[in-house]
Amino acid sequence: MRYQNTYTNLDTRLYHRQPPTPLDNPRVGHFNTQVAEQLGWNDDDDLMTRWVEILGGHYVPAEFAPLSMAYAGHQFGQWAGQLGDGRGLLMAQVLDNNDQLQDLHLKGSGLTPYSRMGDGRAVLRSTIREYLCGHALNQLNIPASNALGFVVSDTPVRRERMEAGAALMRVADSHIRLGHVEWIASFAPDLLAEFTDYMLDTYYSECRDSDQPVLAFLQSVVERTARMIADWQLIGFAHGVMNTDNLSITGSTLDFGPFGFMERFNPAWINNHSDHTGRYAYQNQPAIGHWNLNVWLSHFMRLTQDGVTRDSLAECLAVYEPTFMQHYQQGLCAKLGLPHQSESLKLAFEFLTLLEDNLLDYTNSFRALLALVAPEDCPYEQQLLDTLVLELGDNANNEIGTNADTNISTDAQQVWQAWREEYLAQISLLDKAAVIVSLQSNNPVYILRNDMAQRAILAAEQGQFEEVARLYELLASPYTVQDRAIELDTTAPARNARQQPISCSS
Ligand code: AMP
Ligand code: MG
């Protein structure tokens, strides 16, 4: 691998250099060959043969420079003070085969000076969820951390019950969070200029060409964050804990805890069991992104160089909403295979209302549109469409039809029929092949439903990792109908079953 350990050049107040604490008897969970190739990990025999030892904390290659980072943050809207890597270490920074800097971060690696009351460990359950989610988002083309692999061990970890300790080698373009700057502002304000230079040169070097590099950098962070959150909304992803310490400065999804993918469409859905007020509900994510960036940007007021003023910072933040809207609306139209214009948006919002009113599955319903456009070529999508129409009938508690053309007798079905006609009228004006490509490439067949992850976890807790491996393969090509899928991979929960919130314990 091409090492580039630059974080260690920064002021030593920002981190603590230390090795991981070994796990007891680490064993293979899963290894991500794609990521190994991207990093050049697979070109090194020592790394390939000893990867379980490395992830288990028993062996630290000489080129690694492990350290825990200090950061702070606002959790659920409240200032939380110093946080930091309490159970993870930045192990190394490397250039991948696209010359992009990547952090290798071992999560679950034991105590650090930032562990506070925690034990420094991660359990198998949350490790598998993080492993599969990072992979799923990457394959859905959403900026996100990924992982090289994970190990399980005999180290006991106490949560609500005793569980097995595990460790994940997370790979992300950066582990600098918005909360890093909050830490500096509170505990080492003299480092702000140096740290800003580091962020700028390392992750936003193109901004050096601007007349005002710092402002260009800050605005780019705002734009990338807005686009990432638009991507989340479009795919139906709820992060669950959008605290400022969980948002990366690169606009890449980080820290998977009580996340979830939308199943039956409910914009007010809260996936985090501890989120009593719904602060991080799916529909609040865009506003929370803005709130977090506002907190973050205000700290740069201390920098008096480079045109940074209260007004110029406000201008950076003002870019958030139009960037989000542009990306979200364009993406929504693309999910219908339509051009970005007001007629398409009207149809898109009507479709979302239909899904919400009838609690239809978000992923399956969008994918079902392929059967309207190309019924002869899409047998899988035809089944989805049949289910959609069946459920519309069910919802009105009325006689139901089994396909889109019969028994249009209920209110919901009338709304659907009218929508469908309007949609097909708009489609008829377009190049059909291009519409099909747009539908296929913007509407996945497979997302990581909570129950899918849960089944893989239950098997893994019995020592069986085949289901993790199967889901890894399935989610590697989320836009392609695959034989390895089982019916449960694409089945929405029962309509009256509330989507189960996920516990924060991990
Ligand atoms: P999270 O809610 O997972 O983003 O974590 C918030 C903070 O708590 C971070 O500083 C974590 O490093 C820390 N933390 C979470 N779990 C543990 C643990 N088991 N041991 C030590 N620190 C932890
Ligand atoms: Mg976190």
Coordinates of C-alpha atoms and ligand atoms in Angstrom, one line a residue:
M1 CA 0.0 0.0 0.0
R2 CA 1.1 3.6 -0.5
Y3 CA 1.2 5.0 3.0
Q4 CA 0.6 8.7 3.6
N5 CA 0.3 9.1 7.4
T6 CA -0.1 12.8 7.6
Y7 CA -2.4 13.2 10.6
T8 CA 0.6 12.4 12.8
N9 CA 2.3 15.6 11.6
L10 CA -0.4 17.7 13.3
D11 CA -0.1 19.1 16.8
T12 CA 0.0 16.3 19.4
R13 CA -2.9 17.8 21.3
L14 CA -5.2 16.5 18.5
Y15 CA -4.6 12.8 19.1
H16 CA -3.0 10.1 21.2
R17 CA -0.7 7.6 19.6
Q18 CA -1.3 4.0 20.8
P19 CA -1.7 0.5 19.6
P20 CA -5.0 -1.5 19.6
T21 CA -5.8 -3.8 22.5
P22 CA -5.9 -7.4 21.2
L23 CA -9.2 -9.3 21.0
D24 CA -9.3 -12.8 22.4
N25 CA -9.1 -15.4 19.6
P26 CA -10.1 -13.2 16.6
R27 CA -11.7 -15.1 13.7
V28 CA -12.8 -14.4 10.1
G29 CA -16.1 -12.6 9.8
H30 CA -15.9 -11.4 6.2
F31 CA -13.3 -9.8 3.9
N32 CA -14.1 -7.3 1.3
T33 CA -12.0 -8.2 -1.7
Q34 CA -13.1 -5.2 -3.7
V35 CA -11.9 -2.8 -1.0
A36 CA -8.7 -4.7 -0.6
E37 CA -8.0 -4.2 -4.3
Q38 CA -8.9 -0.6 -4.2
L39 CA -6.4 0.0 -1.4
G40 CA -3.6 -2.2 -2.8
W41 CA -3.9 -4.3 0.4
N42 CA -4.1 -7.4 -1.7
D43 CA -0.6 -6.7 -3.2
D44 CA 1.1 -7.2 0.1
D45 CA 1.4 -10.9 1.2
D46 CA 2.1 -9.9 4.8
L47 CA -1.2 -7.9 5.0
M48 CA -3.2 -10.6 3.1
T49 CA -2.0 -13.5 5.3
R50 CA -2.2 -11.7 8.6
W51 CA -5.4 -9.6 8.1
V52 CA -7.2 -11.4 10.9
E53 CA -4.4 -10.7 13.3
I54 CA -4.3 -7.1 12.2
L55 CA -8.0 -6.6 12.7
G56 CA -7.9 -8.5 16.0
G57 CA -5.2 -6.1 17.3
H58 CA -2.5 -8.8 17.5
Y59 CA -0.2 -7.4 14.9
V60 CA 0.5 -3.8 13.8
P61 CA 2.5 -3.6 10.6
A62 CA 5.5 -1.3 10.8
E63 CA 4.1 1.2 8.3
F64 CA 0.9 1.8 10.4
A65 CA 0.8 4.8 12.8
P66 CA -2.2 4.0 15.1
L67 CA -3.8 6.9 17.0
S68 CA -7.0 7.9 18.6
M69 CA -8.4 11.3 17.6
A70 CA -9.9 14.0 19.8
Y71 CA -13.1 15.6 18.7
A72 CA -16.2 17.1 20.3
G73 CA -19.8 17.6 19.2
H74 CA -23.5 18.4 19.7
Q75 CA -25.5 15.3 20.4
F76 CA -29.3 15.6 19.9
G77 CA -28.9 19.4 19.7
Q78 CA -26.9 19.7 23.0
W79 CA -23.3 20.6 23.4
A80 CA -21.7 17.3 24.6
G81 CA -18.1 18.6 25.2
Q82 CA -15.1 16.3 24.5
L83 CA -15.8 13.0 22.7
G84 CA -13.2 11.5 20.5
D85 CA -12.3 8.0 19.3
G86 CA -13.5 6.0 22.3
R87 CA -13.3 2.6 20.7
G88 CA -11.5 3.1 17.4
L89 CA -8.1 4.0 16.0
L90 CA -6.9 5.6 12.9
M91 CA -4.4 2.9 11.9
A92 CA -3.0 4.3 8.6
Q93 CA -3.7 6.7 5.8
V94 CA -3.1 5.4 2.3
L95 CA -3.5 6.4 -1.3
D96 CA -5.9 4.1 -3.1
N97 CA -5.7 3.1 -6.8
N98 CA -7.5 6.3 -7.7
D99 CA -4.9 8.4 -5.9
Q100 CA -7.5 9.2 -3.3
L101 CA -6.5 9.4 0.3
Q102 CA -8.2 6.7 2.5
D103 CA -8.2 6.2 6.2
L104 CA -8.0 2.7 7.7
H105 CA -9.7 3.0 11.0
L106 CA -10.1 0.0 13.3
K107 CA -13.4 0.2 15.2
G108 CA -13.8 -1.9 18.4
S109 CA -10.0 -1.8 19.1
G110 CA -10.2 -1.2 22.9
L111 CA -9.8 1.6 25.4
T112 CA -8.4 5.1 24.5
P113 CA -8.1 8.3 26.5
Y114 CA -11.4 9.2 24.9
S115 CA -13.4 6.1 26.0
R116 CA -15.1 8.0 28.9
M117 CA -17.4 5.4 30.5
G118 CA -17.3 3.0 27.6
D119 CA -15.4 -0.3 27.2
G120 CA -13.7 0.5 23.9
R121 CA -15.4 -2.4 22.2
A122 CA -18.0 -3.0 19.5
V123 CA -20.3 -6.0 19.4
L124 CA -20.8 -8.4 16.4
R125 CA -24.4 -7.2 15.8
S126 CA -23.5 -3.6 15.2
T127 CA -20.3 -4.5 13.4
I128 CA -22.3 -6.5 10.8
R129 CA -24.8 -3.7 10.4
E130 CA -22.0 -1.2 9.8
Y131 CA -20.2 -3.6 7.4
L132 CA -23.2 -4.3 5.2
C133 CA -24.5 -0.7 5.3
G134 CA -21.2 0.8 4.2
H135 CA -21.0 -1.7 1.3
A136 CA -24.7 -1.2 0.4
L137 CA -24.4 2.6 0.2
N138 CA -21.2 2.5 -1.8
Q139 CA -22.7 0.2 -4.3
L140 CA -25.7 2.6 -4.5
N141 CA -23.2 5.3 -5.4
I142 CA -23.8 7.2 -2.2
P143 CA -20.6 8.6 -0.6
A144 CA -20.0 6.6 2.5
S145 CA -17.4 4.8 4.5
N146 CA -16.8 1.2 3.6
A147 CA -14.8 -1.6 5.3
L148 CA -12.0 -3.9 4.5
G149 CA -13.5 -6.6 6.6
F150 CA -14.4 -7.6 10.1
V151 CA -13.5 -10.2 12.7
V152 CA -15.4 -11.8 15.6
S153 CA -13.8 -12.9 18.9
D154 CA -14.2 -14.6 22.2
T155 CA -13.8 -11.3 24.1
P156 CA -17.1 -10.9 26.1
V157 CA -18.8 -7.5 25.8
R158 CA -21.6 -6.4 28.1
R159 CA -24.5 -4.6 26.6
E160 CA -28.2 -5.4 27.5
R161 CA -26.8 -9.0 27.4
M162 CA -23.3 -10.5 27.0
E163 CA -22.2 -10.4 23.4
A164 CA -19.1 -11.2 21.4
G165 CA -16.6 -8.4 20.7
A166 CA -15.9 -7.8 17.1
A167 CA -13.7 -5.3 15.1
L168 CA -14.2 -3.7 11.8
M169 CA -11.5 -2.1 9.6
R170 CA -13.4 0.9 8.4
V171 CA -12.2 2.6 5.2
A172 CA -13.3 6.3 4.7
D173 CA -11.9 9.2 2.7
S174 CA -11.6 11.0 6.1
H175 CA -12.4 10.6 9.7
I176 CA -12.4 14.3 10.4
R177 CA -15.9 15.2 11.7
L178 CA -17.6 18.5 12.0
G179 CA -16.9 17.9 15.7
H180 CA -13.1 18.2 15.3
V181 CA -13.5 21.9 14.7
E182 CA -15.8 22.2 17.7
W183 CA -13.1 20.5 19.8
I184 CA -10.5 22.9 18.6
A185 CA -12.7 25.9 19.2
S186 CA -13.2 24.8 22.8
F187 CA -9.9 23.3 23.8
A188 CA -7.2 24.5 21.5
P189 CA -8.3 27.6 19.5
D190 CA -4.8 28.4 18.6
L191 CA -4.8 25.4 16.3
L192 CA -7.7 26.4 14.1
A193 CA -5.7 28.1 11.3
E194 CA -3.3 25.1 11.1
F195 CA -6.1 22.6 11.1
T196 CA -8.1 24.5 8.5
D197 CA -5.0 24.4 6.3
Y198 CA -4.7 20.7 6.8
M199 CA -8.4 20.1 5.9
L200 CA -8.1 22.3 2.9
D201 CA -4.8 20.9 1.5
T202 CA -5.7 17.3 2.2
Y203 CA -9.3 17.1 1.1
Y204 CA -10.1 20.3 -0.9
S205 CA -6.9 21.2 -2.5
E206 CA -8.7 22.4 -5.6
C207 CA -9.9 25.3 -3.4
R208 CA -6.4 26.7 -3.3
D209 CA -7.0 28.0 -6.8
S210 CA -9.8 30.2 -5.6
D211 CA -9.2 33.9 -4.6
Q212 CA -10.5 33.0 -1.2
P213 CA -9.5 29.4 -0.5
V214 CA -10.9 29.1 3.0
L215 CA -14.3 30.3 1.9
A216 CA -14.2 28.1 -1.1
F217 CA -13.4 25.1 1.1
L218 CA -16.2 25.9 3.6
Q219 CA -18.7 26.3 0.8
S220 CA -17.6 23.0 -0.7
V221 CA -18.2 21.2 2.6
V222 CA -21.7 22.8 2.6
E223 CA -22.4 21.6 -0.9
R224 CA -21.1 18.1 -0.5
T225 CA -23.1 17.7 2.7
A226 CA -26.3 18.9 1.0
R227 CA -25.7 16.5 -1.9
M228 CA -25.1 13.6 0.4
I229 CA -28.3 14.2 2.4
A230 CA -30.2 14.6 -0.9
D231 CA -28.9 11.1 -1.9
W232 CA -30.1 9.7 1.5
Q233 CA -33.6 11.1 1.0
L234 CA -33.7 9.7 -2.6
I235 CA -32.7 6.2 -1.6
G236 CA -34.7 6.3 1.6
F237 CA -31.8 6.2 4.0
A238 CA -32.2 7.4 7.6
H239 CA -28.9 7.9 9.4
G240 CA -30.5 7.9 12.8
V241 CA -27.8 9.8 14.8
M242 CA -26.9 13.0 12.9
N243 CA -24.9 14.5 15.7
T244 CA -22.2 16.9 14.7
D245 CA -19.6 14.3 15.7
N246 CA -21.0 11.8 13.2
L247 CA -20.8 14.0 10.1
S248 CA -17.6 13.9 8.0
I249 CA -16.1 17.1 6.5
T250 CA -16.0 15.3 3.2
G251 CA -19.8 14.8 2.8
S252 CA -19.4 11.1 3.1
T253 CA -21.7 9.0 5.3
L254 CA -20.0 8.0 8.5
D255 CA -20.8 6.2 11.7
F256 CA -23.6 3.7 11.2
G257 CA -25.6 3.0 14.3
P258 CA -29.4 3.0 14.4
F259 CA -29.7 3.6 10.7
G260 CA -32.4 2.2 8.5
F261 CA -33.6 2.1 4.9
M262 CA -37.2 3.2 4.3
E263 CA -39.6 0.3 3.8
R264 CA -43.3 1.3 3.9
F265 CA -43.2 5.0 3.1
N266 CA -43.7 7.2 6.1
P267 CA -41.7 10.5 6.0
A268 CA -42.0 10.9 9.8
W269 CA -40.4 7.5 10.4
I270 CA -37.9 7.5 13.3
N271 CA -35.4 4.6 13.2
N272 CA -33.5 5.4 16.4
H273 CA -35.1 3.9 19.5
S274 CA -33.5 6.7 21.7
D275 CA -34.8 9.5 19.5
H276 CA -37.9 10.3 21.5
T277 CA -38.6 13.7 19.8
G278 CA -37.9 12.5 16.2
R279 CA -35.1 15.0 15.8
Y280 CA -33.5 12.6 13.4
A281 CA -36.6 11.4 11.6
Y282 CA -36.2 10.7 7.9
Q283 CA -38.0 13.9 6.9
N284 CA -35.9 16.1 9.3
Q285 CA -32.5 15.1 7.9
P286 CA -32.2 18.0 5.4
A287 CA -32.9 20.5 8.1
I288 CA -30.6 18.9 10.6
G289 CA -27.8 19.0 8.0
H290 CA -28.3 22.7 7.8
W291 CA -28.4 23.0 11.6
N292 CA -25.1 21.1 12.0
L293 CA -23.3 23.1 9.4
N294 CA -24.5 26.3 11.0
V295 CA -22.9 25.2 14.3
W296 CA -19.7 24.3 12.5
L297 CA -19.3 27.3 10.3
S298 CA -19.7 29.8 13.2
H299 CA -16.3 28.6 14.6
F300 CA -14.5 29.9 11.6
M301 CA -15.4 33.5 12.6
R302 CA -12.1 33.4 14.6
L303 CA -10.2 33.3 11.3
T304 CA -9.7 36.8 10.3
Q305 CA -7.8 36.0 7.1
D306 CA -9.1 35.4 3.6
G307 CA -12.4 37.3 3.6
V308 CA -13.9 35.2 6.4
T309 CA -16.6 37.4 8.1
R310 CA -20.0 36.8 9.6
D311 CA -21.6 37.7 6.2
S312 CA -19.4 35.6 4.0
L313 CA -20.0 32.6 6.3
A314 CA -23.7 33.2 6.1
E315 CA -23.3 33.2 2.3
C316 CA -21.6 29.8 2.4
L317 CA -24.5 28.4 4.4
A318 CA -27.0 29.9 2.1
V319 CA -25.8 27.6 -0.6
Y320 CA -27.1 24.6 1.3
E321 CA -30.7 24.8 0.5
P322 CA -30.5 25.4 -3.3
T323 CA -27.9 22.7 -3.6
F324 CA -30.0 20.2 -1.7
M325 CA -33.2 21.1 -3.7
Q326 CA -31.4 20.9 -7.1
H327 CA -30.0 17.5 -6.3
Y328 CA -33.1 16.1 -4.7
Q329 CA -35.5 17.3 -7.3
Q330 CA -33.4 16.2 -10.1
G331 CA -32.9 12.8 -8.5
L332 CA -36.6 12.4 -7.8
C333 CA -37.4 13.1 -11.5
A334 CA -34.8 10.6 -12.5
K335 CA -36.5 8.0 -10.3
L336 CA -39.5 8.5 -12.5
G337 CA -37.4 8.5 -15.7
L338 CA -38.5 12.0 -16.4
P339 CA -36.6 15.3 -17.1
H340 CA -36.2 17.8 -14.3
Q341 CA -39.1 20.1 -14.8
S342 CA -42.2 21.2 -13.0
E343 CA -44.7 18.7 -14.6
S344 CA -42.3 15.8 -13.5
L345 CA -42.0 17.2 -10.0
K346 CA -45.8 17.4 -9.7
L347 CA -46.1 13.8 -10.7
A348 CA -43.3 12.8 -8.3
F349 CA -44.9 14.4 -5.3
E350 CA -48.2 12.9 -6.2
F351 CA -46.6 9.5 -6.4
L352 CA -45.0 10.0 -2.9
T353 CA -48.3 11.0 -1.5
L354 CA -49.9 7.8 -2.9
L355 CA -47.1 5.8 -1.3
E356 CA -47.6 7.6 2.0
D357 CA -51.4 7.4 2.0
N358 CA -51.3 3.7 1.3
L359 CA -48.2 2.8 3.2
L360 CA -46.6 1.2 0.1
D361 CA -43.0 0.0 0.0
Y362 CA -40.7 2.9 -1.1
T363 CA -38.1 0.8 -3.0
N364 CA -40.5 -1.7 -4.6
S365 CA -43.0 0.9 -5.7
F366 CA -40.4 3.0 -7.6
R367 CA -38.9 -0.1 -9.2
A368 CA -42.4 -1.3 -10.2
L369 CA -42.7 1.7 -12.6
L370 CA -40.5 -0.3 -15.0
A371 CA -43.4 -2.7 -15.5
L372 CA -45.6 0.3 -16.6
V373 CA -43.0 1.4 -19.2
A374 CA -41.8 -2.0 -20.4
P375 CA -44.2 -4.6 -19.3
E376 CA -43.0 -7.3 -21.7
D377 CA -39.4 -7.1 -20.5
C378 CA -39.8 -6.8 -16.7
P379 CA -41.3 -9.9 -15.1
Y380 CA -39.9 -9.2 -11.7
E381 CA -41.1 -5.6 -11.8
Q382 CA -44.5 -6.9 -13.0
Q383 CA -44.9 -8.8 -9.7
L384 CA -44.0 -5.6 -7.8
L385 CA -46.6 -3.7 -9.7
D386 CA -49.2 -6.4 -9.1
T387 CA -48.5 -6.2 -5.3
L388 CA -48.8 -2.4 -5.5
V389 CA -52.2 -2.6 -7.1
L390 CA -53.3 -5.3 -4.8
E391 CA -52.3 -3.3 -1.8
L392 CA -54.1 -0.2 -3.0
G393 CA -57.3 -2.3 -3.2
D394 CA -56.6 -3.8 0.3
N395 CA -56.2 -0.4 1.7
A396 CA -59.6 0.6 0.7
N397 CA -60.9 -2.7 2.1
N398 CA -62.7 -3.4 -1.1
E399 CA -62.8 -5.8 -4.0
I400 CA -59.4 -6.0 -5.4
G401 CA -57.9 -6.5 -8.8
T402 CA -54.7 -8.4 -9.5
N403 CA -53.3 -6.2 -12.2
A404 CA -53.2 -2.6 -13.1
D405 CA -56.1 -2.8 -15.6
T406 CA -58.9 -4.3 -13.6
N407 CA -61.3 -3.4 -10.8
I408 CA -60.6 0.3 -10.6
S409 CA -63.2 0.6 -7.9
T410 CA -61.6 2.1 -4.9
D411 CA -60.6 5.7 -4.2
A412 CA -56.9 4.7 -3.9
Q413 CA -57.2 2.8 -7.2
Q414 CA -58.8 5.8 -8.9
V415 CA -56.0 8.0 -7.8
W416 CA -53.5 5.5 -9.0
Q417 CA -55.3 5.0 -12.3
A418 CA -55.3 8.8 -12.9
W419 CA -51.7 9.1 -11.9
R420 CA -50.7 6.2 -14.1
E421 CA -52.4 7.7 -17.2
E422 CA -50.7 11.0 -16.7
Y423 CA -47.4 9.3 -16.1
L424 CA -47.7 7.2 -19.3
A425 CA -48.7 10.3 -21.2
Q426 CA -45.5 12.1 -20.2
I427 CA -43.4 9.0 -20.8
S428 CA -44.9 8.7 -24.3
L429 CA -43.2 12.0 -25.3
L430 CA -39.7 10.6 -24.4
D431 CA -37.2 8.2 -25.7
K432 CA -38.4 4.9 -24.1
A433 CA -34.9 3.3 -23.9
A434 CA -33.6 6.4 -22.0
V435 CA -36.5 6.2 -19.6
I436 CA -35.8 2.6 -18.9
V437 CA -32.2 3.2 -18.2
S438 CA -33.1 6.0 -15.9
L439 CA -35.6 3.9 -14.0
Q440 CA -33.2 1.0 -13.7
S441 CA -30.3 3.0 -12.6
N442 CA -32.1 5.2 -10.0
N443 CA -34.4 2.6 -8.4
P444 CA -32.6 -0.2 -6.7
V445 CA -34.0 -3.7 -6.5
Y446 CA -32.2 -4.4 -3.2
I447 CA -31.6 -2.3 -0.1
L448 CA -30.5 -3.4 3.3
R449 CA -33.8 -4.0 5.1
N450 CA -33.6 -4.2 8.8
D451 CA -34.8 -7.8 8.8
M452 CA -32.2 -8.8 6.2
A453 CA -29.4 -7.6 8.5
Q454 CA -31.1 -9.2 11.5
R455 CA -31.2 -12.6 9.8
A456 CA -27.5 -12.4 9.0
I457 CA -26.7 -11.3 12.5
L458 CA -28.6 -14.2 14.1
A459 CA -26.8 -16.7 12.0
A460 CA -23.4 -15.0 12.6
E461 CA -24.0 -15.2 16.4
Q462 CA -24.2 -18.9 15.9
G463 CA -20.9 -18.9 14.0
Q464 CA -22.5 -19.0 10.5
F465 CA -21.3 -16.2 8.2
E466 CA -22.8 -17.5 4.9
E467 CA -25.7 -15.1 5.1
V468 CA -23.4 -12.1 5.6
A469 CA -21.5 -13.3 2.5
R470 CA -24.7 -13.8 0.5
L471 CA -26.0 -10.3 1.4
Y472 CA -22.5 -8.9 0.5
E473 CA -22.9 -10.4 -3.0
L474 CA -26.5 -9.4 -3.4
L475 CA -25.9 -5.8 -2.3
A476 CA -22.8 -5.6 -4.6
S477 CA -25.2 -5.2 -7.5
P478 CA -28.3 -3.5 -6.0
Y479 CA -29.8 -2.4 -9.4
T480 CA -29.8 -5.9 -10.9
V481 CA -32.4 -8.6 -10.3
Q482 CA -30.5 -11.7 -9.1
D483 CA -31.1 -15.4 -8.6
R484 CA -29.3 -15.4 -5.3
A485 CA -32.1 -13.2 -3.8
I486 CA -34.7 -14.9 -1.6
E487 CA -38.3 -13.6 -1.3
L488 CA -37.6 -12.0 2.1
D489 CA -35.0 -9.7 0.6
T490 CA -37.7 -7.8 -1.3
T491 CA -40.7 -8.2 1.0
A492 CA -42.0 -5.2 2.9
P493 CA -42.9 -5.7 6.5
A494 CA -46.7 -6.3 7.1
R495 CA -48.6 -3.1 6.8
N496 CA -49.7 -3.0 10.4
A497 CA -46.2 -3.9 11.7
R498 CA -44.4 -0.7 12.7
Q499 CA -40.9 -0.6 11.4
Q500 CA -38.9 -1.7 14.4
P501 CA -36.7 1.1 15.8
I502 CA -33.1 0.1 16.3
S503 CA -31.3 0.4 19.7
C504 CA -28.4 2.8 20.0
S505 CA -26.4 0.2 22.0
S506 CA -23.6 -1.1 19.9
Ligands
AMP1 P1 -21.6 7.2 18.7 O1 -22.9 7.5 19.4 O2 -21.4 5.7 18.4 O3 -21.3 8.1 17.6 O4 -20.5 7.5 19.8 C1 -20.4 8.7 20.5 C2 -19.1 8.8 21.3 O5 -19.1 7.7 22.3 C3 -17.8 8.6 20.5 O6 -16.9 9.4 21.1 C4 -17.5 7.2 20.6 O7 -16.1 6.9 20.5 C5 -17.9 6.9 22.1 N1 -18.3 5.5 22.3 C6 -19.4 4.8 21.8 N2 -19.3 3.5 22.2 C7 -18.2 3.4 23.0 C8 -17.7 2.3 23.7 N3 -18.2 1.1 23.7 N4 -16.5 2.5 24.4 C9 -15.9 3.7 24.4 N5 -16.4 4.8 23.7 C10 -17.6 4.6 23.0
MG2 MG -19.9 8.5 16.4

